[in-house]
Every structure is written in C-alpha cells, then in structure tokens.
Coordinates of C-alpha atoms in Angstrom, one line a residue:
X1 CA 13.9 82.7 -36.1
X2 CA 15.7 80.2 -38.2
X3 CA 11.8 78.6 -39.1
X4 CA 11.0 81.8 -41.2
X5 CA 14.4 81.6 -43.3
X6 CA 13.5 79.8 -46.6
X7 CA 16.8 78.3 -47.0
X8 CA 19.8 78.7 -44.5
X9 CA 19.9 74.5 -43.8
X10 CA 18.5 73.8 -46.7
X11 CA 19.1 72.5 -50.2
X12 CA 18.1 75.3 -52.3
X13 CA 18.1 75.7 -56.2
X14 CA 20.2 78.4 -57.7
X15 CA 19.0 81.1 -60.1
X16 CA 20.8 82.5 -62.5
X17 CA 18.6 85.7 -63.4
X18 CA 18.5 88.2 -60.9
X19 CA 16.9 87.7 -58.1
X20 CA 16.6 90.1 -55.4
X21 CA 13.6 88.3 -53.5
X22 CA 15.7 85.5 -52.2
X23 CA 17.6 88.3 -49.8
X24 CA 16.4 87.5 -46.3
X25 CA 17.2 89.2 -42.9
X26 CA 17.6 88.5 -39.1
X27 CA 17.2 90.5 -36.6
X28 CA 20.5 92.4 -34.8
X29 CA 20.6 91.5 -31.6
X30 CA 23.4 94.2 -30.9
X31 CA 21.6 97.1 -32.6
X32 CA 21.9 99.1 -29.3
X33 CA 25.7 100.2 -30.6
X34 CA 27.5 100.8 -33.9
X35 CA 29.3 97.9 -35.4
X36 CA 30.6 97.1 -38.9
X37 CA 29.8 93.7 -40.7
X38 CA 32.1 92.8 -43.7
X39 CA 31.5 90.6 -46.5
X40 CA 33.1 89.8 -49.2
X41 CA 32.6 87.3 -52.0
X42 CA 35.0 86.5 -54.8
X43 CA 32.9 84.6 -56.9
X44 CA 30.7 86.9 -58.3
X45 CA 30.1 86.4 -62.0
X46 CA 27.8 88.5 -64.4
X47 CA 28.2 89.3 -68.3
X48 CA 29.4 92.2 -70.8
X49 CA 25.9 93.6 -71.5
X50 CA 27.6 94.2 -74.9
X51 CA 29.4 91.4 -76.1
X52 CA 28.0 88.9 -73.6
X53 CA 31.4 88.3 -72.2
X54 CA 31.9 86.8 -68.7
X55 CA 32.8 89.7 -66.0
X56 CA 34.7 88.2 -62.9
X57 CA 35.0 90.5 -59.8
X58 CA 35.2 90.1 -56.2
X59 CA 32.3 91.9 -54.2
X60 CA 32.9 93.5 -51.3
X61 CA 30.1 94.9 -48.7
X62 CA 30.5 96.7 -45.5
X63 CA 27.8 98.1 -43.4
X64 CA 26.7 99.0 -40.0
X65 CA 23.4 97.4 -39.2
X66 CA 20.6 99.3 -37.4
X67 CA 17.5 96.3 -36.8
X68 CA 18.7 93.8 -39.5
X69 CA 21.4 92.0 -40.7
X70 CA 21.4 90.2 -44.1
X71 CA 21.5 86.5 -43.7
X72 CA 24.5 85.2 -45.6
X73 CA 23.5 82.4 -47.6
X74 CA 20.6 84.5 -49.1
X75 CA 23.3 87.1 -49.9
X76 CA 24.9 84.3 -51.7
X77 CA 22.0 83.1 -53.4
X78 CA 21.5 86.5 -54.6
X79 CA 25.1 87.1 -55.9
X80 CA 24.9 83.9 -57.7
X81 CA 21.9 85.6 -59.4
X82 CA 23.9 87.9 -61.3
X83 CA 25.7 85.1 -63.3
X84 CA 23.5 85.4 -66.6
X85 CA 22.9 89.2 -66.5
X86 CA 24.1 91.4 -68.6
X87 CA 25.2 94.5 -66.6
X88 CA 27.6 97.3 -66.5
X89 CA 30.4 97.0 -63.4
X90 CA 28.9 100.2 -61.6
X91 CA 25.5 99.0 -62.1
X92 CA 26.6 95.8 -60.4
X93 CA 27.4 97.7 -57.0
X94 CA 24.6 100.5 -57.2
X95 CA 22.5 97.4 -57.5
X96 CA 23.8 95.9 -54.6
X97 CA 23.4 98.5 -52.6
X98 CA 20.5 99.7 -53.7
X99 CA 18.5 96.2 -52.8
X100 CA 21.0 96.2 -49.7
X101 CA 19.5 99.5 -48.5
X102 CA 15.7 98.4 -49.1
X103 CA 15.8 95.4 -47.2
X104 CA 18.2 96.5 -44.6
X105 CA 17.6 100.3 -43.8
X106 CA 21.3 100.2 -42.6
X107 CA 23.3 103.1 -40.8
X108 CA 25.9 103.1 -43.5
X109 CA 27.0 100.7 -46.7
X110 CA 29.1 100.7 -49.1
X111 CA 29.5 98.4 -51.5
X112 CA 32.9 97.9 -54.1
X113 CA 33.5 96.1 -57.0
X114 CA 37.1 94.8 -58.1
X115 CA 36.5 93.2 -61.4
X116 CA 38.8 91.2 -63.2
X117 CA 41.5 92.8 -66.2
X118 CA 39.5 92.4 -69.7
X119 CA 40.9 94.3 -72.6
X120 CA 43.6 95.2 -70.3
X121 CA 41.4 97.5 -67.9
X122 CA 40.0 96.7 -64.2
X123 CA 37.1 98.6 -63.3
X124 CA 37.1 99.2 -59.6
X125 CA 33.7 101.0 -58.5
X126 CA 32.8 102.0 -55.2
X127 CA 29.2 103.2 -53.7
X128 CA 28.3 104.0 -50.6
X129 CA 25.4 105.8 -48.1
X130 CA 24.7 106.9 -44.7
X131 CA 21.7 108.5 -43.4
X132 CA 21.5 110.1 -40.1
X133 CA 24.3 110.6 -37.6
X134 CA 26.3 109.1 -40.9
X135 CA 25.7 111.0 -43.6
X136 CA 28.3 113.1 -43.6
X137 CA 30.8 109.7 -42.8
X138 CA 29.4 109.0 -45.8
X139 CA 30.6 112.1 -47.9
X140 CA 33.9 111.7 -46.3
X141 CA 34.8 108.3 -47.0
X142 CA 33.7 108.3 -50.5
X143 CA 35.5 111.2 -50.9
X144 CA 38.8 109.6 -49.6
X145 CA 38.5 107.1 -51.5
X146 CA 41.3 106.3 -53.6

C-alpha cells in the first residue's frame, strides 16, 4: 500500500499554488460500519484575493469514510497549497470539500473554517454533504448549526 503513496516517508517539496493532485488515499479497512475521522489543521494560510492580505484560519474536516480515507500528509501538503492563493473564506471550505468529495466519495463531510479577526470580523463558514442513508443528516446538521 504504502509503495503507491508519493510521499508519506518521504522528503517532499512544498507548493504554494494550489494543488489538489498531491491528495492521496488509502483504502478503509473498517468500511463495513460507520465511523467519523476528524482533522483539524490550524495552520492554514491563504490571502485576501483583494488586498492580498494574509488570511489565518484553522481548518477543520469531519467525515465518515465509505472505501477511502485521505492520507494525512497529502492533506497537509494540500493545505499548505493554499498559502499564495488569493481566495475568499467560503471558497476556502467549498473547495475543500469539494476536492474532498471527488477523491473520497465519502458518506458525509463537512468542512469549517475559523479564520482569524481582520478588520475586526471572523468569518466562520461551514459546508457540508451526505448522500445516501445521510442526506438528510446532512440537512439537519447544517441546519443546526450555530
């Protein structure tokens, strides 16, 4: 398995332009049952596509796998590839999720966004999406959400 990764154990160069070829996946071994799998990363880093300011935010993705599971350090490579690109905060997270949901098919995601105070607002978006049995868990929770 590990053989096909391009780099979990190895040196690899960081890009600073988005790149969402470098995601990678594994195979669940437990997809016989639902399970959530949380990430969170609070280094993420993209700029103002308007003034070119730097945006600060921690990410936060939760999903239930069906037959893959994102490999983490391609998850962080691909983070890290939002550092130069100029991009609204709710683009950031429909992105996310978007290239989440390609390369994952995933029960249900959801994907938030707590970016830093600038000008004395935090922008806090959410997205999420569930198909099948949790579509309408989907609904719910993104209509609870506070």
């Amino acid at each position: 398995m590990s053989e096909a990764l391009k780099n979990l154990g190895k040196v690899s160069a960081y890009v600073y332009d988005y790149f969402p070829e470098v995601l990678e996946v594994i195979p669940n071994r437990n997809a016989n049952r639902n399970y959530f799998v949380r990430l969170t990363s609070d280094e993420f880093t993209c700029v103002c596509p308007v003034t070119g300011q730097p945006d600060y935010a921690t990410i936060k993705i939760m999903y239930i796998p069906d037959e893959k599971l994102v490999e983490s350090k391609s998850l962080k490579l691909y983070l890290t590839s939002f550092r130069n690109v100029g991009i609204f905060h709710e683009d950031v997270v429909n992105k996310i999720s978007d290239d989440l949901i390609k390369i994952l098919n995933p029960r249900y995601i959801e994907v938030e966004g707590f970016f830093k105070v600038r000008g004395g607002i935090s922008i806090e978006p959410f997205v999420n999406f569930g198909r099948g049995e949790f579509e309408e868990f989907a609904s719910k929770r993104l209509l609870e959400k506070k």
